[in-house]
Amino acid sequence: MLFRVNALIKSRNYYYSWNAEGIINFRFLQTMGASEAALQLLSTDLSCQVRTSSILAKSNSLLCYEQCIKTRHCGDWRYKQIKGLRKLQNCSRLHAFRGLHSVFRGEKLHNRSNLLICNCQQPERVSETIIKGGNGKSMHTVSPKIPNHTPDEQNMKQENGARPFSEGLKTAAAVNSRPRNNTESIEDEAWHFLRAAMVYYCGSPVGTIAANDPSEATILNYDQVFIRDFIPSGIAFLLKGEYDIVKNFILHTLQLQSWEKTMDCYSPGQGLMPASFKVRTVPLDNDESATEDVLDPDFGEAAIGRVAPVDSGLWWIILLRAYGKCSGDLSLQERVDVQTGMKMILRLCLADGFDMFPTLLVTDGSCMIDRRMGIHGHPLEIQALYYSALLGAREMLAPEEESTDLVRALNNRLLALSFHIREYYWIDVKKLNEIYRYKTEEYSYDAINKFNIYPDQIPPWLVEWMPSEGGYLIGNLQPAHMDFRFFSLGNLWSIVSSLANIDQSHAILDLIEAKWGELVADMPLKICYPALEGQEWRIITGGDPKNTPWSYHNGGSWPTLLWQLTVACIKMKRPEIAEKAIKIAERRLARDRWPEYYDTRRGGFIGKQARLFQTWTIAGYLVAKLLIANPEAAKMVINVEDTELLSAFSSILSSNPRRKRSRKGVKQSFII
């Protein structure tokens, strides 16, 4: 199926590409050159509205590979066709737009007049005004400035006539399976694939797709930009000094936050961030011969299990803070719309409910473990991200009178959350022995066994597995239930965010070293340990064929966790642990084509349903390498222990925690 990509310059100042059956939006006209007339047209006012459409489901964009060859000819860049991948130099781009038929095509374009794109200005280069339309939707109007270009690009754009574009399109399979030459390092290859996963919206990079696996016939939602998946990609770009893509990502996902989101006529609370979004190219309402880019978000209403992503907003705050610390550009977090979005997330998380605990109550599948795995309730991963986001937001909130109540609630939650996790989630040999001797059914205000945990809940594997030195934070705590599984991300981020105290943080790393053969083995790092097996697996997962024992989220090994391990080790001044794990990963990642996860007890097999060229596997490795080379940069995501919280925490511990509640000073009023 051949595609003709016809160029049209419309009065709305977009470049469009179109076809009756499918739409391909190619992203680098700017590097090819344009006439002065086109530049003048682009310099006029334009508006870009983010919206969805019923026609989105009909779009059939194909993932196409464009190879551009950097050569010198008369002082400008030219693109030419190269026969054989050995001649490929420097720049190759993979545009992440696959259609419903999941076909990979490399179609030929014969001249530049057949290639045009949407050319809205980047967010950081415009002044933005938010206007409420008659339908209640927000339209963002921008007054653009002509973007900065390299001298070579400027020379091209000043030339009369069009530059021919070569017949250089190759399939994604050919590129992704290309052999790495002897001079190319694993890091170079990783950067190649990370840039290949970049997604563009209106001519600007806005994120990276989840996976770029040409061997898969079904794409599901792996061609979307996931907020949690983009975090290591964003950190990698920040460490490289490429700030634009992170800034664009933050601003565009912020626009999606206020999107109308419903599930069976019910809408969640304001402030919810989407799990993912996709850039689609769709026909215009009034002109089907022209197209435009739109952002199509998923708040969980299309996800497997229909679960809202609790962690998305928390990761968004963490990335916003990292951007400011790394780039030095604090103007982004000071923007009114960014401040408003951050407050909406905080109010959603701090809202009062029926729960007696300071931890966030969530359903199964609301974080990285996005399938049924028995983590509903108060999973550690969510609490660690929650604590980190609260600390980061407190740093970035503008000192305003209207934020006083929010800051007070935030501080109260931070204190209560840190006390709760450190006291009740911590497990080591000493605490395990205490639980073993617990009395049950204690009805009193000074009960020792506050959550009525039955000693028989202690699993046999834990008694044998727990080392004499070291400990960890359990996965979940609810009335009469403790989930004793070790969850890597929750424990590592508890170190990074200072939710775990210094002694506990060192003990967690001690346990990882002591149980290296189980948690790291042939590929770092187990997402959780141990796996659910037998009848327990059938009951808790519902017999999930993807989460079989020692696979995927049920004890699988996830290389993306390398970067969280590295940050935690750097914070505790024990980088040698991370370096050892990185060396193990380097033996196989590139050779195995960057899998999503590994299976078996030791992580010996590529996961049975693992996608290859998984973006956060690639980005996680790059961030780990960059941080080992520059440990100071890890401060962008590290939260230092708050001295005021530490003092308040010590005061709570020094008092009698089992004292009877006091009614002194309580004034009661009665309505007669």
PDB file of C-alpha atoms in Angstrom, residues 358-533:
ATOM      1  CA  PRO A 358      -1.775   8.937  55.974  1.00  0.00           C
ATOM      2  CA  THR A 359      -0.878   6.659  53.066  1.00  0.00           C
ATOM      3  CA  LEU A 360      -2.620   6.883  49.698  1.00  0.00           C
ATOM      4  CA  LEU A 361      -5.313   4.272  49.184  1.00  0.00           C
ATOM      5  CA  VAL A 362      -5.236   2.952  45.612  1.00  0.00           C
ATOM      6  CA  THR A 363      -6.539   0.048  43.605  1.00  0.00           C
ATOM      7  CA  ASP A 364      -4.515  -2.718  41.975  1.00  0.00           C
ATOM      8  CA  GLY A 365      -2.634  -1.804  38.810  1.00  0.00           C
ATOM      9  CA  SER A 366      -2.357   1.939  39.467  1.00  0.00           C
ATOM     10  CA  CYS A 367       1.426   2.231  39.144  1.00  0.00           C
ATOM     11  CA  MET A 368       4.335   0.468  37.390  1.00  0.00           C
ATOM     12  CA  ILE A 369       2.733  -2.861  38.287  1.00  0.00           C
ATOM     13  CA  ASP A 370      -0.310  -2.147  36.161  1.00  0.00           C
ATOM     14  CA  ARG A 371      -1.939  -5.579  36.306  1.00  0.00           C
ATOM     15  CA  ARG A 372      -3.609  -7.471  39.115  1.00  0.00           C
ATOM     16  CA  MET A 373      -0.825  -8.449  41.502  1.00  0.00           C
ATOM     17  CA  GLY A 374      -2.392  -8.025  44.932  1.00  0.00           C
ATOM     18  CA  ILE A 375      -0.975  -4.552  45.599  1.00  0.00           C
ATOM     19  CA  HIS A 376      -4.309  -2.798  46.165  1.00  0.00           C
ATOM     20  CA  GLY A 377      -4.458  -0.814  49.367  1.00  0.00           C
ATOM     21  CA  HIS A 378      -1.379   1.155  50.350  1.00  0.00           C
ATOM     22  CA  PRO A 379       1.487  -0.110  48.127  1.00  0.00           C
ATOM     23  CA  LEU A 380       4.968   1.089  49.030  1.00  0.00           C
ATOM     24  CA  GLU A 381       5.775   2.300  45.516  1.00  0.00           C
ATOM     25  CA  ILE A 382       2.929   4.826  45.581  1.00  0.00           C
ATOM     26  CA  GLN A 383       3.829   6.012  49.094  1.00  0.00           C
ATOM     27  CA  ALA A 384       7.496   6.594  48.168  1.00  0.00           C
ATOM     28  CA  LEU A 385       6.564   8.564  45.038  1.00  0.00           C
ATOM     29  CA  TYR A 386       3.907  10.434  47.041  1.00  0.00           C
ATOM     30  CA  TYR A 387       6.434  11.480  49.683  1.00  0.00           C
ATOM     31  CA  SER A 388       8.955  12.556  47.037  1.00  0.00           C
ATOM     32  CA  ALA A 389       6.326  14.559  45.140  1.00  0.00           C
ATOM     33  CA  LEU A 390       5.124  16.297  48.311  1.00  0.00           C
ATOM     34  CA  LEU A 391       8.667  17.353  49.201  1.00  0.00           C
ATOM     35  CA  GLY A 392       9.336  18.538  45.645  1.00  0.00           C
ATOM     36  CA  ALA A 393       6.066  20.456  45.441  1.00  0.00           C
ATOM     37  CA  ARG A 394       6.787  22.193  48.742  1.00  0.00           C
ATOM     38  CA  GLU A 395      10.038  23.478  47.247  1.00  0.00           C
ATOM     39  CA  MET A 396       8.358  24.752  44.081  1.00  0.00           C
ATOM     40  CA  LEU A 397       5.082  26.201  45.368  1.00  0.00           C
ATOM     41  CA  ALA A 398       5.019  29.976  45.078  1.00  0.00           C
ATOM     42  CA  PRO A 399       4.641  31.721  48.459  1.00  0.00           C
ATOM     43  CA  GLU A 400       1.048  32.900  48.180  1.00  0.00           C
ATOM     44  CA  GLU A 401      -1.565  33.521  50.806  1.00  0.00           C
ATOM     45  CA  GLU A 402      -4.051  31.274  49.027  1.00  0.00           C
ATOM     46  CA  SER A 403      -1.585  28.372  49.292  1.00  0.00           C
ATOM     47  CA  THR A 404      -1.243  28.601  53.090  1.00  0.00           C
ATOM     48  CA  ASP A 405      -3.809  25.909  53.857  1.00  0.00           C
ATOM     49  CA  LEU A 406      -2.383  23.656  51.158  1.00  0.00           C
ATOM     50  CA  VAL A 407       1.155  23.971  52.543  1.00  0.00           C
ATOM     51  CA  ARG A 408      -0.081  23.281  56.078  1.00  0.00           C
ATOM     52  CA  ALA A 409      -1.881  20.138  54.940  1.00  0.00           C
ATOM     53  CA  LEU A 410       1.197  19.113  52.968  1.00  0.00           C
ATOM     54  CA  ASN A 411       3.499  19.444  55.987  1.00  0.00           C
ATOM     55  CA  ASN A 412       1.114  17.527  58.223  1.00  0.00           C
ATOM     56  CA  ARG A 413       0.914  14.712  55.688  1.00  0.00           C
ATOM     57  CA  LEU A 414       4.692  14.548  55.271  1.00  0.00           C
ATOM     58  CA  LEU A 415       5.197  14.092  59.004  1.00  0.00           C
ATOM     59  CA  ALA A 416       2.456  11.505  59.394  1.00  0.00           C
ATOM     60  CA  LEU A 417       3.506   9.593  56.274  1.00  0.00           C
ATOM     61  CA  SER A 418       7.178   9.352  57.246  1.00  0.00           C
ATOM     62  CA  PHE A 419       6.289   8.153  60.750  1.00  0.00           C
ATOM     63  CA  HIS A 420       3.797   5.595  59.442  1.00  0.00           C
ATOM     64  CA  ILE A 421       6.140   4.053  56.852  1.00  0.00           C
ATOM     65  CA  ARG A 422       9.230   3.980  59.050  1.00  0.00           C
ATOM     66  CA  GLU A 423       7.385   2.489  62.012  1.00  0.00           C
ATOM     67  CA  TYR A 424       4.969   0.032  60.454  1.00  0.00           C
ATOM     68  CA  TYR A 425       6.434  -0.955  57.071  1.00  0.00           C
ATOM     69  CA  TRP A 426       9.951  -1.729  58.272  1.00  0.00           C
ATOM     70  CA  ILE A 427      10.984  -5.363  58.615  1.00  0.00           C
ATOM     71  CA  ASP A 428      14.256  -6.934  59.746  1.00  0.00           C
ATOM     72  CA  VAL A 429      15.160  -9.931  61.900  1.00  0.00           C
ATOM     73  CA  LYS A 430      14.315  -8.078  65.105  1.00  0.00           C
ATOM     74  CA  LYS A 431      10.948  -6.832  63.854  1.00  0.00           C
ATOM     75  CA  LEU A 432      10.143 -10.229  62.381  1.00  0.00           C
ATOM     76  CA  ASN A 433      10.632 -11.802  65.795  1.00  0.00           C
ATOM     77  CA  GLU A 434       8.317  -9.192  67.342  1.00  0.00           C
ATOM     78  CA  ILE A 435       5.578 -10.004  64.821  1.00  0.00           C
ATOM     79  CA  TYR A 436       6.100 -13.707  65.519  1.00  0.00           C
ATOM     80  CA  ARG A 437       5.189 -13.035  69.181  1.00  0.00           C
ATOM     81  CA  TYR A 438       2.272 -10.681  68.504  1.00  0.00           C
ATOM     82  CA  LYS A 439      -0.913 -10.982  70.526  1.00  0.00           C
ATOM     83  CA  THR A 440      -4.071 -10.528  68.499  1.00  0.00           C
ATOM     84  CA  GLU A 441      -7.555  -9.096  69.050  1.00  0.00           C
ATOM     85  CA  GLU A 442      -6.239  -6.178  71.136  1.00  0.00           C
ATOM     86  CA  TYR A 443      -9.111  -3.766  71.557  1.00  0.00           C
ATOM     87  CA  SER A 444      -7.546  -0.672  73.158  1.00  0.00           C
ATOM     88  CA  TYR A 445      -5.909   2.628  72.320  1.00  0.00           C
ATOM     89  CA  ASP A 446      -2.511   1.396  73.505  1.00  0.00           C
ATOM     90  CA  ALA A 447      -2.414  -1.843  71.493  1.00  0.00           C
ATOM     91  CA  ILE A 448       0.982  -3.065  70.327  1.00  0.00           C
ATOM     92  CA  ASN A 449      -0.408  -5.016  67.382  1.00  0.00           C
ATOM     93  CA  LYS A 450      -2.312  -2.026  65.976  1.00  0.00           C
ATOM     94  CA  PHE A 451      -3.260  -3.662  62.684  1.00  0.00           C
ATOM     95  CA  ASN A 452      -4.193  -7.028  64.187  1.00  0.00           C
ATOM     96  CA  ILE A 453      -1.565  -8.931  62.218  1.00  0.00           C
ATOM     97  CA  TYR A 454      -1.698 -12.683  62.790  1.00  0.00           C
ATOM     98  CA  PRO A 455       1.743 -14.272  63.309  1.00  0.00           C
ATOM     99  CA  ASP A 456       0.724 -17.144  61.035  1.00  0.00           C
ATOM    100  CA  GLN A 457       0.879 -14.658  58.137  1.00  0.00           C
ATOM    101  CA  ILE A 458       4.676 -14.781  58.258  1.00  0.00           C
ATOM    102  CA  PRO A 459       5.557 -16.822  55.145  1.00  0.00           C
ATOM    103  CA  PRO A 460       8.048 -19.687  55.522  1.00  0.00           C
ATOM    104  CA  TRP A 461      10.270 -18.320  52.763  1.00  0.00           C
ATOM    105  CA  LEU A 462      10.841 -15.086  54.703  1.00  0.00           C
ATOM    106  CA  VAL A 463      12.167 -16.841  57.823  1.00  0.00           C
ATOM    107  CA  GLU A 464      14.865 -18.523  55.735  1.00  0.00           C
ATOM    108  CA  TRP A 465      15.483 -15.581  53.397  1.00  0.00           C
ATOM    109  CA  MET A 466      15.870 -12.677  55.819  1.00  0.00           C
ATOM    110  CA  PRO A 467      19.595 -11.947  56.343  1.00  0.00           C
ATOM    111  CA  SER A 468      20.986 -11.203  59.784  1.00  0.00           C
ATOM    112  CA  GLU A 469      22.225  -7.843  58.507  1.00  0.00           C
ATOM    113  CA  GLY A 470      19.848  -5.711  56.514  1.00  0.00           C
ATOM    114  CA  GLY A 471      16.141  -5.150  56.163  1.00  0.00           C
ATOM    115  CA  TYR A 472      13.541  -3.589  53.906  1.00  0.00           C
ATOM    116  CA  LEU A 473      10.154  -1.909  53.740  1.00  0.00           C
ATOM    117  CA  ILE A 474       7.316  -4.347  53.132  1.00  0.00           C
ATOM    118  CA  GLY A 475       5.143  -3.981  50.066  1.00  0.00           C
ATOM    119  CA  ASN A 476       1.806  -3.177  51.683  1.00  0.00           C
ATOM    120  CA  LEU A 477       0.048  -2.787  55.015  1.00  0.00           C
ATOM    121  CA  GLN A 478      -3.673  -3.065  55.703  1.00  0.00           C
ATOM    122  CA  PRO A 479      -5.800  -4.248  58.605  1.00  0.00           C
ATOM    123  CA  ALA A 480      -4.869  -7.878  59.337  1.00  0.00           C
ATOM    124  CA  HIS A 481      -2.594  -8.003  56.309  1.00  0.00           C
ATOM    125  CA  MET A 482       1.109  -7.419  55.670  1.00  0.00           C
ATOM    126  CA  ASP A 483       2.507  -8.035  52.205  1.00  0.00           C
ATOM    127  CA  PHE A 484       6.014  -9.271  52.998  1.00  0.00           C
ATOM    128  CA  ARG A 485       7.210  -9.251  49.372  1.00  0.00           C
ATOM    129  CA  PHE A 486      10.248  -7.112  48.540  1.00  0.00           C
ATOM    130  CA  PHE A 487       9.333  -4.494  45.919  1.00  0.00           C
ATOM    131  CA  SER A 488      12.441  -2.947  44.381  1.00  0.00           C
ATOM    132  CA  LEU A 489      11.095   0.383  43.120  1.00  0.00           C
ATOM    133  CA  GLY A 490       9.334   1.210  46.391  1.00  0.00           C
ATOM    134  CA  ASN A 491      12.420   0.456  48.473  1.00  0.00           C
ATOM    135  CA  LEU A 492      14.839   2.239  46.152  1.00  0.00           C
ATOM    136  CA  TRP A 493      12.685   5.350  45.899  1.00  0.00           C
ATOM    137  CA  SER A 494      12.228   5.351  49.683  1.00  0.00           C
ATOM    138  CA  ILE A 495      16.002   5.784  49.848  1.00  0.00           C
ATOM    139  CA  VAL A 496      16.039   8.478  47.150  1.00  0.00           C
ATOM    140  CA  SER A 497      13.193  10.454  48.730  1.00  0.00           C
ATOM    141  CA  SER A 498      14.434  10.033  52.331  1.00  0.00           C
ATOM    142  CA  LEU A 499      11.185   8.312  53.269  1.00  0.00           C
ATOM    143  CA  ALA A 500      13.458   5.669  54.777  1.00  0.00           C
ATOM    144  CA  ASN A 501      15.870   7.023  57.380  1.00  0.00           C
ATOM    145  CA  ILE A 502      19.639   6.724  56.986  1.00  0.00           C
ATOM    146  CA  ASP A 503      19.969   3.453  58.902  1.00  0.00           C
ATOM    147  CA  GLN A 504      17.078   1.894  57.023  1.00  0.00           C
ATOM    148  CA  SER A 505      18.490   3.071  53.687  1.00  0.00           C
ATOM    149  CA  HIS A 506      21.826   1.401  54.351  1.00  0.00           C
ATOM    150  CA  ALA A 507      20.040  -1.721  55.539  1.00  0.00           C
ATOM    151  CA  ILE A 508      18.070  -1.937  52.276  1.00  0.00           C
ATOM    152  CA  LEU A 509      21.305  -1.789  50.274  1.00  0.00           C
ATOM    153  CA  ASP A 510      22.839  -4.351  52.658  1.00  0.00           C
ATOM    154  CA  LEU A 511      19.954  -6.692  51.875  1.00  0.00           C
ATOM    155  CA  ILE A 512      20.377  -6.218  48.121  1.00  0.00           C
ATOM    156  CA  GLU A 513      24.054  -7.133  48.466  1.00  0.00           C
ATOM    157  CA  ALA A 514      23.314 -10.090  50.722  1.00  0.00           C
ATOM    158  CA  LYS A 515      20.632 -11.408  48.355  1.00  0.00           C
ATOM    159  CA  TRP A 516      22.383 -10.524  45.121  1.00  0.00           C
ATOM    160  CA  GLY A 517      21.815 -13.978  43.657  1.00  0.00           C
ATOM    161  CA  GLU A 518      18.038 -13.624  44.038  1.00  0.00           C
ATOM    162  CA  LEU A 519      17.487  -9.904  43.338  1.00  0.00           C
ATOM    163  CA  VAL A 520      20.114  -9.286  40.639  1.00  0.00           C
ATOM    164  CA  ALA A 521      21.592 -12.606  39.486  1.00  0.00           C
ATOM    165  CA  ASP A 522      21.981 -12.605  35.673  1.00  0.00           C
ATOM    166  CA  MET A 523      20.060  -9.355  35.032  1.00  0.00           C
ATOM    167  CA  PRO A 524      19.157  -6.511  37.375  1.00  0.00           C
ATOM    168  CA  LEU A 525      16.668  -6.010  38.958  1.00  0.00           C
ATOM    169  CA  LYS A 526      13.775  -8.097  40.271  1.00  0.00           C
ATOM    170  CA  ILE A 527      10.642  -5.987  40.296  1.00  0.00           C
ATOM    171  CA  CYS A 528       9.464  -7.971  43.317  1.00  0.00           C
ATOM    172  CA  TYR A 529      10.567 -11.011  45.275  1.00  0.00           C
ATOM    173  CA  PRO A 530       9.440 -13.728  45.518  1.00  0.00           C
ATOM    174  CA  ALA A 531       6.989 -14.583  42.753  1.00  0.00           C
ATOM    175  CA  LEU A 532       3.436 -15.681  43.422  1.00  0.00           C
ATOM    176  CA  GLU A 533       3.101 -19.378  42.622  1.00  0.00           C
TER     177      GLU A 533
END
